[in-house]
């Protein structure tokens, strides 16, 4: 069971542009493309619970669920999802969503129970992933690096993870468009596990 920040990013470290647009990403290929989903379905098969911030939730409502307001699409995740917000957000009838706020450690405990032995996926944004990191609850950062730069936008991971640095796991994958860099997170004073050492 691992808590994973799995996201696509521009080379210069943004996960959305300054207008919260993902057009730069969707134009490169679709995670729902059964011929090449960039490893998404294999990753998602091992996810037991998801967490996202309100901007990400509202992006999904606008661009996916209500992209055609006359024919709303279903919420894309059947697995239990926690949406973090201090505000009252629109509720989607029938969707497996809980709203929460405050200390991410409390949310994480609930997610671990719901995940039933599978992984916890921190969908984004970057600061939310940082909140898990702040509480030493983030185990892995899995980045699909898109071959673009944005110059500004929503930051990938607005934290300083320098000492110790992240540990690069294995060989980066390359599927023709994305380079995937997969890191383990180590905290000050923590011994690296033999599993981690073996991977270096
Ligand atoms: N490239 C990708 O694959 C990818 C992946 C995920 C997201 N995205 C995009 O990246 C952008 C991320 O937006 P963002 O940086 O604003 O991050 P976000 O995490 O989606 O939303 C941040 C907001 O969530 C709420 N929040 C966060 N933590 C909270 C907590 N502990 N308790 C209560 N509320 C909390 C706060 O808003 P309120 O309290 O005001 O509601 C906060 O301003 C979005 O446009 C999204 O679509 C891209």
Short mmCIF file of C-alpha atoms and ligand atoms in Angstrom, two decimals:
data_model
loop_
_atom_site.label_atom_id
_atom_site.label_comp_id
_atom_site.label_asym_id
_atom_site.label_seq_id
_atom_site.Cartn_x
_atom_site.Cartn_y
_atom_site.Cartn_z
CA UNK A 1 0.00 0.00 0.00
CA UNK A 2 1.54 3.23 -1.11
CA UNK A 3 0.47 6.87 -1.24
CA UNK A 4 1.32 8.12 -4.70
CA UNK A 5 1.30 11.52 -6.36
CA UNK A 6 0.76 10.50 -9.98
CA UNK A 7 0.46 13.31 -12.46
CA UNK A 8 1.51 14.72 -15.79
CA UNK A 9 3.72 17.77 -15.73
CA UNK A 10 5.37 20.15 -18.11
CA UNK A 11 9.16 20.02 -18.17
CA UNK A 12 9.28 23.28 -16.23
CA UNK A 13 7.12 21.96 -13.42
CA UNK A 14 3.52 23.02 -14.00
CA UNK A 15 0.47 20.74 -13.99
CA UNK A 16 -1.93 23.29 -15.48
CA UNK A 17 -1.36 26.56 -17.25
CA UNK A 18 -2.12 29.94 -15.70
CA UNK A 19 -5.77 29.66 -16.85
CA UNK A 20 -6.13 26.17 -15.33
CA UNK A 21 -6.16 24.76 -18.84
CA UNK A 22 -4.88 21.26 -19.66
CA UNK A 23 -5.10 21.73 -23.40
CA UNK A 24 -1.32 21.49 -23.65
CA UNK A 25 -1.68 17.97 -22.18
CA UNK A 26 -4.83 16.68 -23.85
CA UNK A 27 -3.47 17.74 -27.23
CA UNK A 28 -0.61 15.26 -26.77
CA UNK A 29 -2.79 12.18 -26.38
CA UNK A 30 -5.66 10.80 -24.37
CA UNK A 31 -5.32 8.65 -21.23
CA UNK A 32 -8.55 6.98 -22.40
CA UNK A 33 -6.96 5.92 -25.68
CA UNK A 34 -6.96 2.12 -25.42
CA UNK A 35 -4.05 1.86 -27.87
CA UNK A 36 -1.73 4.04 -25.77
CA UNK A 37 -2.93 5.34 -22.40
CA UNK A 38 0.64 6.06 -21.23
CA UNK A 39 0.37 3.41 -18.47
CA UNK A 40 -2.70 4.97 -16.86
CA UNK A 41 -4.95 1.88 -16.75
CA UNK A 42 -2.18 -0.27 -15.20
CA UNK A 43 -1.62 2.43 -12.57
CA UNK A 44 -5.34 2.93 -11.86
CA UNK A 45 -5.96 -0.81 -11.45
CA UNK A 46 -3.95 -0.66 -8.19
CA UNK A 47 -5.63 2.46 -6.80
CA UNK A 48 -8.08 2.08 -3.91
CA UNK A 49 -8.84 5.71 -3.03
CA UNK A 50 -8.27 9.16 -4.57
CA UNK A 51 -7.75 12.67 -3.20
CA UNK A 52 -8.01 15.95 -5.10
CA UNK A 53 -8.31 19.65 -4.35
CA UNK A 54 -11.30 21.75 -5.30
CA UNK A 55 -9.71 23.31 -8.41
CA UNK A 56 -9.12 19.86 -9.86
CA UNK A 57 -12.66 18.78 -8.94
CA UNK A 58 -14.15 21.86 -10.54
CA UNK A 59 -11.99 21.34 -13.64
CA UNK A 60 -13.38 17.80 -13.98
CA UNK A 61 -16.95 19.02 -13.55
CA UNK A 62 -16.56 21.72 -16.16
CA UNK A 63 -14.44 19.92 -18.73
CA UNK A 64 -15.62 16.36 -18.38
CA UNK A 65 -18.90 15.84 -16.55
CA UNK A 66 -20.64 18.96 -17.87
CA UNK A 67 -18.62 19.45 -21.06
CA UNK A 68 -21.99 18.96 -22.77
CA UNK A 69 -24.50 20.34 -20.25
CA UNK A 70 -27.38 18.77 -22.17
CA UNK A 71 -25.89 15.28 -21.78
CA UNK A 72 -23.71 15.12 -18.63
CA UNK A 73 -21.03 12.44 -18.60
CA UNK A 74 -20.58 10.12 -15.59
CA UNK A 75 -18.02 10.95 -12.89
CA UNK A 76 -14.86 9.23 -14.18
CA UNK A 77 -13.79 7.41 -10.99
CA UNK A 78 -15.80 4.61 -9.40
CA UNK A 79 -13.30 4.34 -6.51
CA UNK A 80 -13.83 6.41 -3.33
CA UNK A 81 -12.66 9.98 -3.85
CA UNK A 82 -11.98 12.71 -1.28
CA UNK A 83 -12.38 16.31 -2.49
CA UNK A 84 -10.66 18.90 -0.28
CA UNK A 85 -12.35 22.27 0.04
CA UNK A 86 -13.37 24.92 2.56
CA UNK A 87 -16.35 25.72 0.33
CA UNK A 88 -19.63 24.04 -0.46
CA UNK A 89 -19.16 22.47 -3.89
CA UNK A 90 -21.69 20.98 -6.30
CA UNK A 91 -22.54 17.39 -5.42
CA UNK A 92 -22.81 14.76 -8.13
CA UNK A 93 -25.64 12.35 -7.37
CA UNK A 94 -24.44 8.75 -7.24
CA UNK A 95 -20.72 9.61 -7.42
CA UNK A 96 -18.46 7.96 -4.83
CA UNK A 97 -17.23 11.30 -3.43
CA UNK A 98 -16.66 12.64 0.08
CA UNK A 99 -15.88 16.28 0.85
CA UNK A 100 -13.32 17.06 3.52
CA UNK A 101 -11.18 19.90 4.83
CA UNK A 102 -8.33 20.54 7.19
CA UNK A 103 -5.62 18.17 8.37
CA UNK A 104 -4.64 15.78 5.58
CA UNK A 105 -3.51 13.15 8.11
CA UNK A 106 -7.12 12.58 9.18
CA UNK A 107 -8.19 12.31 5.56
CA UNK A 108 -5.33 9.93 4.84
CA UNK A 109 -6.38 7.58 7.65
CA UNK A 110 -9.90 7.41 6.22
CA UNK A 111 -8.52 6.85 2.72
CA UNK A 112 -6.24 4.02 3.83
CA UNK A 113 -9.21 2.24 5.39
CA UNK A 114 -11.34 2.72 2.28
CA UNK A 115 -8.52 1.68 -0.07
CA UNK A 116 -8.63 -1.87 1.30
CA UNK A 117 -4.95 -2.62 0.75
CA UNK A 118 -4.65 -0.80 -2.57
CA UNK A 119 -2.79 2.43 -3.20
CA UNK A 120 -3.87 5.98 -2.41
CA UNK A 121 -3.72 8.30 -5.44
CA UNK A 122 -3.14 11.99 -4.79
CA UNK A 123 -4.50 13.37 -8.06
CA UNK A 124 -3.46 16.97 -7.42
CA UNK A 125 -2.86 19.79 -7.23
CA UNK A 126 0.73 20.17 -6.21
CA UNK A 127 0.11 21.81 -2.85
CA UNK A 128 -2.26 19.02 -1.86
CA UNK A 129 0.51 16.50 -2.61
CA UNK A 130 2.74 18.79 -0.54
CA UNK A 131 0.35 18.53 2.40
CA UNK A 132 0.79 14.74 2.37
CA UNK A 133 4.56 15.25 2.14
CA UNK A 134 4.50 17.71 5.07
CA UNK A 135 2.94 14.98 7.23
CA UNK A 136 5.40 12.35 5.89
CA UNK A 137 2.54 10.46 4.30
CA UNK A 138 3.63 10.62 0.67
CA UNK A 139 5.55 7.55 -0.51
CA UNK A 140 5.99 8.03 -4.23
CA UNK A 141 5.99 10.69 -6.91
CA UNK A 142 5.24 9.37 -10.38
CA UNK A 143 5.58 11.96 -13.10
CA UNK A 144 4.72 11.72 -16.75
CA UNK A 145 6.76 14.56 -18.15
CA UNK A 146 5.16 16.07 -21.21
CA UNK A 147 7.54 17.49 -23.77
CA UNK A 148 6.30 21.06 -23.27
CA UNK A 149 7.10 24.11 -21.16
CA UNK A 150 4.43 26.51 -19.90
CA UNK A 151 6.37 29.29 -18.21
CA UNK A 152 3.77 29.69 -15.46
CA UNK A 153 0.73 27.98 -14.02
CA UNK A 154 -0.24 25.59 -11.23
CA UNK A 155 2.99 24.37 -9.61
CA UNK A 156 3.86 20.68 -9.67
CA UNK A 157 5.11 20.36 -6.09
CA UNK A 158 5.65 23.62 -4.20
CA UNK A 159 7.86 22.12 -1.54
CA UNK A 160 11.61 21.85 -0.96
CA UNK A 161 12.55 18.16 -1.09
CA UNK A 162 16.34 18.46 -1.16
CA UNK A 163 17.86 16.77 1.88
CA UNK A 164 17.13 13.99 1.46
CA UNK A 165 16.39 14.21 -2.22
CA UNK A 166 13.89 11.86 -3.84
CA UNK A 167 15.24 8.50 -4.95
CA UNK A 168 15.02 7.76 -8.64
CA UNK A 169 13.48 4.34 -9.07
CA UNK A 170 14.78 2.25 -11.94
CA UNK A 171 15.07 3.26 -15.53
CA UNK A 172 12.86 6.01 -16.82
CA UNK A 173 10.23 4.69 -19.21
CA UNK A 174 9.80 6.22 -22.63
CA UNK A 175 6.73 5.56 -24.72
CA UNK A 176 7.37 7.92 -27.58
CA UNK A 177 5.82 11.00 -25.99
CA UNK A 178 6.27 10.92 -22.22
CA UNK A 179 9.30 10.17 -20.12
CA UNK A 180 8.16 8.68 -16.81
CA UNK A 181 10.31 9.32 -13.75
CA UNK A 182 9.29 7.33 -10.66
CA UNK A 183 10.69 8.38 -7.28
CA UNK A 184 10.53 7.06 -3.74
CA UNK A 185 10.28 9.68 -0.99
CA UNK A 186 12.72 9.50 1.95
CA UNK A 187 12.46 11.67 5.06
CA UNK A 188 15.21 13.11 7.28
CA UNK A 189 16.52 10.47 9.68
CA UNK A 190 14.75 7.61 7.92
CA UNK A 191 16.82 4.64 6.87
CA UNK A 192 16.34 3.71 3.25
CA UNK A 193 14.81 0.25 3.00
CA UNK A 194 16.68 -2.60 1.37
CA UNK A 195 13.96 -2.59 -1.26
CA UNK A 196 14.81 1.00 -2.03
CA UNK A 197 18.55 0.34 -2.02
CA UNK A 198 18.09 -2.58 -4.37
CA UNK A 199 16.33 -0.33 -6.83
CA UNK A 200 19.06 2.32 -6.95
N1 LIG B 1 -1.43 17.67 -15.17
C1 LIG B 1 -2.24 16.84 -14.55
O1 LIG B 1 -2.23 15.62 -14.78
C2 LIG B 1 -3.15 17.38 -13.47
C3 LIG B 1 -3.52 16.57 -12.40
C4 LIG B 1 -4.32 17.11 -11.42
C5 LIG B 1 -4.75 18.43 -11.52
N2 LIG B 1 -4.39 19.18 -12.59
C6 LIG B 1 -4.82 20.59 -12.72
O2 LIG B 1 -3.93 21.35 -11.94
C7 LIG B 1 -4.64 22.45 -11.33
C8 LIG B 1 -4.42 22.35 -9.82
O3 LIG B 1 -5.05 23.40 -9.19
P1 LIG B 1 -4.57 23.92 -7.74
O4 LIG B 1 -3.12 24.13 -7.74
O5 LIG B 1 -5.49 25.04 -7.37
O6 LIG B 1 -4.81 22.68 -6.77
P2 LIG B 1 -6.08 21.84 -6.22
O7 LIG B 1 -5.50 20.94 -5.18
O8 LIG B 1 -6.84 21.18 -7.31
O9 LIG B 1 -7.04 22.90 -5.52
C9 LIG B 1 -6.55 23.69 -4.46
C10 LIG B 1 -7.72 24.11 -3.57
O10 LIG B 1 -8.26 22.97 -2.87
C11 LIG B 1 -8.70 23.38 -1.57
N3 LIG B 1 -7.90 22.67 -0.57
C12 LIG B 1 -6.63 22.13 -0.73
N4 LIG B 1 -6.23 21.53 0.41
C13 LIG B 1 -7.23 21.69 1.30
C14 LIG B 1 -7.42 21.27 2.65
N5 LIG B 1 -6.47 20.57 3.32
N6 LIG B 1 -8.59 21.57 3.27
C15 LIG B 1 -9.55 22.26 2.60
N7 LIG B 1 -9.43 22.69 1.32
C16 LIG B 1 -8.28 22.40 0.68
C17 LIG B 1 -8.46 24.90 -1.50
O11 LIG B 1 -9.57 25.60 -2.08
P3 LIG B 1 -10.99 25.97 -1.39
O12 LIG B 1 -10.89 25.73 0.08
O13 LIG B 1 -11.22 27.39 -1.75
O14 LIG B 1 -12.00 25.09 -2.07
C18 LIG B 1 -7.31 25.09 -2.47
O15 LIG B 1 -7.19 26.40 -2.97
C19 LIG B 1 -6.08 22.32 -11.77
O16 LIG B 1 -6.32 23.14 -12.89
C20 LIG B 1 -6.21 20.86 -12.21
O17 LIG B 1 -7.20 20.68 -13.20
C21 LIG B 1 -3.57 18.69 -13.55
#
